[in-house]
Amino acid sequence: MSDKPKKGLDRRDLIMASLATVGAAAALAANAGSAAAQESTAPSAGATSGEPRGTVYTGEAIQGKKVVSALDVNDLEPGQKHLLYFQGVQMPTGQHWYVSVTVARGAKPGKRVVLVSGVHGDEMSSVHTVLTVMNQLDPAEMSGTVMAVTDVSRPAMEGMQRRWPNSGRGADLIDMNREWPGNENGFTAPSRHAGLLFNRLFRPNADAAIDFHTGTSGFEVSAFNIASMDVPEIRAMVELYPVGQVFDNHTYPGVLHNAFVDAGIPSFCPEVGAARVLDLEMIPLFVEGTMNVLKHYGILAGPMGRTGKDVDVFIGNSAFPVLATEGGFVEHLVKLNDKVEAGQKVAIQRNGFGEVVAEYTSAVAGEIAGQRSDVPSEPGDPLAFILFDKAGPEGGETYPE
Ligand SMILES: [Zn+2]
C-alpha cells in the first residue's frame, strides 16, 4: 500500500491532467475559434505589438486615481510616487477590470524593476511583500524606477480564490498563470487581460521583473524561489534572497515569469508560504531579498541585507509529488523544510472508522517544499511536494504554487 503513490505513475501526466481538467476544453475551443475571433474583432492599431506606445490617460479617475490604458513610466514626474489604475479587460456589463499600479519613479534615471502579485487571487503574502517593499521606497533617493501591480487577477481576488471566474462559454474557472503573455484578441477575458497588461504595462516598463506567489488554498508551501538558475542575470537576483530553497526549473510556458524571460527580461517567481493568510515570518525574508535586488540594480544605495550566503540554501531541479491513492483524512508525519530520505514515510490516511487506508512514502531524498493543508483528500490530490535534485536532463515540471 505504501508504494501506491509512485507505482507506475507518470507524475507529470497525472498532475497536468488534474490541473488541466478545466483548462483543456477551453484550450481546444480557443484553438478552433481563434481565427474567427481575430476576424470579428477590430483591434486598435498596434494592439498586439509590444512596442512602446507612451502613456495613455483615459481621462477618467477612480477614487481619485487617474486611469491609464498604457503606461511608460518615463512619462511620470521623477522623484515621486504615482498611484494609478490600469484599465484591464472589459466585462459583460461593459465595465472594465482595473488593477492597482504604484510607480516609485526615482529622482535620477536608472533601471526599471517590476513587482507583481495577485496573478492568483488567494495569495495574500505575495501582495503584502510587494506593498511592504513599496512602502520602504523614497523616490527622492532613488536612481531608477520600481513599479508594483498587486491585484492582477481582479475577479479571482474579489472571490479570494486561485482562478478567474469566467462566463464567456458557461461558468468556468481559468488559471491566469497559464495565460501569459496573453492575447489582446484572445478567446477569454483572462487571455485578453493578460495581453493588455503584458503589452501595455509590464513589458514596456521592465528591465527585470519578479512575480510573487504563495501556495494555493488547501496546499501550503515553504519559502522558496522558482528560477532558471542557468541564466546568470536570474541567478544573480535569486542568490540575493535569504531564503532556504530554490526550485531550479524552467517549469512550463504560460506562467508570467517565463513570459518575461521569453521577452528578454530576467524574471523569477518567489513563493511566500500559505495562501489566504499573511506569513509574517516569511514575508520579511522576501522583502529583504527584493531590497537587495534593487540595490543590485543600482536603484537604491546602501549595503546589502542578508542574502543566500547567510542561510543554508537547498537547490533542487525537480519536485516529486506524493499523490493520494485513497479517499480519507490525511495526517502528515513531516513538516515543511524537513529533509526526507527515499523510502521515508511522510503521511498516513484514515477512513471514517479511523482505520489506516494508506501510507505514503517519498521516492526521493530531498526537502519538503509543499504540503496539503486541507485534511480530507481524494485520490489524485497532491499531498506533498519534495524538492530534490534529479540527475539527467531537466524538463519543464509542475510545481507547488
Ligand atoms: Zn500563485
mmCIF file with all atom_site columns, N, CA, C and O and ligand atoms in Angstrom, residues 119-123 126 162 175 177 211-216 269-271 399 401, ligand 1:
data_model
loop_
_atom_site.group_PDB
_atom_site.id
_atom_site.type_symbol
_atom_site.label_atom_id
_atom_site.label_alt_id
_atom_site.label_comp_id
_atom_site.label_asym_id
_atom_site.label_entity_id
_atom_site.label_seq_id
_atom_site.pdbx_PDB_ins_code
_atom_site.Cartn_x
_atom_site.Cartn_y
_atom_site.Cartn_z
_atom_site.occupancy
_atom_site.B_iso_or_equiv
_atom_site.pdbx_formal_charge
_atom_site.auth_seq_id
_atom_site.auth_comp_id
_atom_site.auth_asym_id
_atom_site.auth_atom_id
_atom_site.pdbx_PDB_model_num
ATOM   1  N  N  . VAL A 1 119 ? -1.603 37.404 -9.407  1.00 0.00 ? 119 VAL A N  1
ATOM   2  C  CA . VAL A 1 119 ? -1.952 36.626 -10.606 1.00 0.00 ? 119 VAL A CA 1
ATOM   3  C  C  . VAL A 1 119 ? -2.905 35.493 -10.209 1.00 0.00 ? 119 VAL A C  1
ATOM   4  O  O  . VAL A 1 119 ? -3.776 35.099 -10.969 1.00 0.00 ? 119 VAL A O  1
ATOM   5  N  N  . HIS A 1 120 ? -2.704 34.972 -9.009  1.00 0.00 ? 120 HIS A N  1
ATOM   6  C  CA . HIS A 1 120 ? -3.705 34.115 -8.370  1.00 0.00 ? 120 HIS A CA 1
ATOM   7  C  C  . HIS A 1 120 ? -4.379 34.927 -7.260  1.00 0.00 ? 120 HIS A C  1
ATOM   8  O  O  . HIS A 1 120 ? -3.720 35.707 -6.575  1.00 0.00 ? 120 HIS A O  1
ATOM   9  N  N  . GLY A 1 121 ? -5.667 34.732 -7.086  1.00 0.00 ? 121 GLY A N  1
ATOM   10 C  CA . GLY A 1 121 ? -6.445 35.648 -6.254  1.00 0.00 ? 121 GLY A CA 1
ATOM   11 C  C  . GLY A 1 121 ? -6.430 35.381 -4.762  1.00 0.00 ? 121 GLY A C  1
ATOM   12 O  O  . GLY A 1 121 ? -6.994 36.170 -3.995  1.00 0.00 ? 121 GLY A O  1
ATOM   13 N  N  . ASP A 1 122 ? -5.814 34.287 -4.323  1.00 0.00 ? 122 ASP A N  1
ATOM   14 C  CA . ASP A 1 122 ? -5.877 33.921 -2.901  1.00 0.00 ? 122 ASP A CA 1
ATOM   15 C  C  . ASP A 1 122 ? -4.503 33.961 -2.226  1.00 0.00 ? 122 ASP A C  1
ATOM   16 O  O  . ASP A 1 122 ? -4.289 33.317 -1.209  1.00 0.00 ? 122 ASP A O  1
ATOM   17 N  N  . GLU A 1 123 ? -3.572 34.726 -2.811  1.00 0.00 ? 123 GLU A N  1
ATOM   18 C  CA . GLU A 1 123 ? -2.176 34.649 -2.360  1.00 0.00 ? 123 GLU A CA 1
ATOM   19 C  C  . GLU A 1 123 ? -1.763 35.958 -1.704  1.00 0.00 ? 123 GLU A C  1
ATOM   20 O  O  . GLU A 1 123 ? -1.093 36.801 -2.274  1.00 0.00 ? 123 GLU A O  1
ATOM   21 N  N  . SER A 1 126 ? 2.001  37.373 -0.902  1.00 0.00 ? 126 SER A N  1
ATOM   22 C  CA . SER A 1 126 ? 2.713  37.953 -2.042  1.00 0.00 ? 126 SER A CA 1
ATOM   23 C  C  . SER A 1 126 ? 2.336  39.428 -2.194  1.00 0.00 ? 126 SER A C  1
ATOM   24 O  O  . SER A 1 126 ? 3.193  40.273 -2.443  1.00 0.00 ? 126 SER A O  1
ATOM   25 N  N  . ARG A 1 162 ? -8.082 31.075 -6.319  1.00 0.00 ? 162 ARG A N  1
ATOM   26 C  CA . ARG A 1 162 ? -6.939 30.992 -7.224  1.00 0.00 ? 162 ARG A CA 1
ATOM   27 C  C  . ARG A 1 162 ? -7.283 31.461 -8.639  1.00 0.00 ? 162 ARG A C  1
ATOM   28 O  O  . ARG A 1 162 ? -6.557 32.242 -9.245  1.00 0.00 ? 162 ARG A O  1
ATOM   29 N  N  . ASP A 1 175 ? -7.086 29.508 -14.766 1.00 0.00 ? 175 ASP A N  1
ATOM   30 C  CA . ASP A 1 175 ? -5.843 29.802 -14.053 1.00 0.00 ? 175 ASP A CA 1
ATOM   31 C  C  . ASP A 1 175 ? -5.066 30.837 -14.856 1.00 0.00 ? 175 ASP A C  1
ATOM   32 O  O  . ASP A 1 175 ? -4.535 30.537 -15.920 1.00 0.00 ? 175 ASP A O  1
ATOM   33 N  N  . ASN A 1 177 ? -2.274 32.073 -14.426 1.00 0.00 ? 177 ASN A N  1
ATOM   34 C  CA . ASN A 1 177 ? -0.840 31.839 -14.607 1.00 0.00 ? 177 ASN A CA 1
ATOM   35 C  C  . ASN A 1 177 ? -0.554 30.710 -15.589 1.00 0.00 ? 177 ASN A C  1
ATOM   36 O  O  . ASN A 1 177 ? 0.482  30.041 -15.510 1.00 0.00 ? 177 ASN A O  1
ATOM   37 N  N  . ASP A 1 211 ? 7.610  38.005 -10.082 1.00 0.00 ? 211 ASP A N  1
ATOM   38 C  CA . ASP A 1 211 ? 6.188  37.688 -9.943  1.00 0.00 ? 211 ASP A CA 1
ATOM   39 C  C  . ASP A 1 211 ? 5.984  36.849 -8.688  1.00 0.00 ? 211 ASP A C  1
ATOM   40 O  O  . ASP A 1 211 ? 6.311  35.664 -8.665  1.00 0.00 ? 211 ASP A O  1
ATOM   41 N  N  . PHE A 1 212 ? 5.438  37.488 -7.646  1.00 0.00 ? 212 PHE A N  1
ATOM   42 C  CA . PHE A 1 212 ? 5.327  36.854 -6.324  1.00 0.00 ? 212 PHE A CA 1
ATOM   43 C  C  . PHE A 1 212 ? 4.078  35.982 -6.233  1.00 0.00 ? 212 PHE A C  1
ATOM   44 O  O  . PHE A 1 212 ? 2.982  36.393 -6.632  1.00 0.00 ? 212 PHE A O  1
ATOM   45 N  N  . HIS A 1 213 ? 4.261  34.798 -5.653  1.00 0.00 ? 213 HIS A N  1
ATOM   46 C  CA . HIS A 1 213 ? 3.151  33.867 -5.423  1.00 0.00 ? 213 HIS A CA 1
ATOM   47 C  C  . HIS A 1 213 ? 3.232  33.302 -4.004  1.00 0.00 ? 213 HIS A C  1
ATOM   48 O  O  . HIS A 1 213 ? 4.163  33.593 -3.254  1.00 0.00 ? 213 HIS A O  1
ATOM   49 N  N  . THR A 1 214 ? 2.233  32.468 -3.679  1.00 0.00 ? 214 THR A N  1
ATOM   50 C  CA . THR A 1 214 ? 2.265  31.650 -2.466  1.00 0.00 ? 214 THR A CA 1
ATOM   51 C  C  . THR A 1 214 ? 1.750  30.265 -2.851  1.00 0.00 ? 214 THR A C  1
ATOM   52 O  O  . THR A 1 214 ? 1.455  30.012 -4.026  1.00 0.00 ? 214 THR A O  1
ATOM   53 N  N  . GLY A 1 215 ? 1.594  29.399 -1.866  1.00 0.00 ? 215 GLY A N  1
ATOM   54 C  CA . GLY A 1 215 ? 0.849  28.172 -2.109  1.00 0.00 ? 215 GLY A CA 1
ATOM   55 C  C  . GLY A 1 215 ? -0.579 28.515 -2.486  1.00 0.00 ? 215 GLY A C  1
ATOM   56 O  O  . GLY A 1 215 ? -0.956 29.684 -2.602  1.00 0.00 ? 215 GLY A O  1
ATOM   57 N  N  . THR A 1 216 ? -1.392 27.503 -2.675  1.00 0.00 ? 216 THR A N  1
ATOM   58 C  CA . THR A 1 216 ? -2.774 27.745 -3.052  1.00 0.00 ? 216 THR A CA 1
ATOM   59 C  C  . THR A 1 216 ? -3.677 27.294 -1.908  1.00 0.00 ? 216 THR A C  1
ATOM   60 O  O  . THR A 1 216 ? -3.240 26.594 -0.995  1.00 0.00 ? 216 THR A O  1
ATOM   61 N  N  . CYS A 1 269 ? 10.159 33.635 -9.768  1.00 0.00 ? 269 CYS A N  1
ATOM   62 C  CA . CYS A 1 269 ? 8.895  33.555 -9.042  1.00 0.00 ? 269 CYS A CA 1
ATOM   63 C  C  . CYS A 1 269 ? 9.141  33.153 -7.586  1.00 0.00 ? 269 CYS A C  1
ATOM   64 O  O  . CYS A 1 269 ? 9.394  31.983 -7.311  1.00 0.00 ? 269 CYS A O  1
ATOM   65 N  N  . PRO A 1 270 ? 9.076  34.112 -6.667  1.00 0.00 ? 270 PRO A N  1
ATOM   66 C  CA . PRO A 1 270 ? 9.144  33.756 -5.245  1.00 0.00 ? 270 PRO A CA 1
ATOM   67 C  C  . PRO A 1 270 ? 7.837  33.121 -4.775  1.00 0.00 ? 270 PRO A C  1
ATOM   68 O  O  . PRO A 1 270 ? 6.753  33.505 -5.221  1.00 0.00 ? 270 PRO A O  1
ATOM   69 N  N  . GLU A 1 271 ? 7.948  32.169 -3.862  1.00 0.00 ? 271 GLU A N  1
ATOM   70 C  CA . GLU A 1 271 ? 6.782  31.527 -3.242  1.00 0.00 ? 271 GLU A CA 1
ATOM   71 C  C  . GLU A 1 271 ? 6.831  31.800 -1.743  1.00 0.00 ? 271 GLU A C  1
ATOM   72 O  O  . GLU A 1 271 ? 7.760  31.389 -1.058  1.00 0.00 ? 271 GLU A O  1
ATOM   73 N  N  . TYR A 1 399 ? 4.693  22.486 -10.349 1.00 0.00 ? 399 TYR A N  1
ATOM   74 C  CA . TYR A 1 399 ? 5.309  22.835 -9.091  1.00 0.00 ? 399 TYR A CA 1
ATOM   75 C  C  . TYR A 1 399 ? 4.239  23.347 -8.135  1.00 0.00 ? 399 TYR A C  1
ATOM   76 O  O  . TYR A 1 399 ? 3.162  23.747 -8.547  1.00 0.00 ? 399 TYR A O  1
ATOM   77 N  N  . GLU A 1 401 ? 2.608  25.904 -6.448  1.00 0.00 ? 401 GLU A N  1
ATOM   78 C  CA . GLU A 1 401 ? 2.476  27.341 -6.331  1.00 0.00 ? 401 GLU A CA 1
ATOM   79 C  C  . GLU A 1 401 ? 1.165  27.633 -5.671  1.00 0.00 ? 401 GLU A C  1
ATOM   80 O  O  . GLU A 1 401 ? 0.529  28.561 -5.921  1.00 0.00 ? 401 GLU A O  1
HETATM 81 ZN ZN . ZN  B 2 .   ? 0.212  31.516 -7.444  1.00 0.00 ? 1   ZN  B ZN 1
#
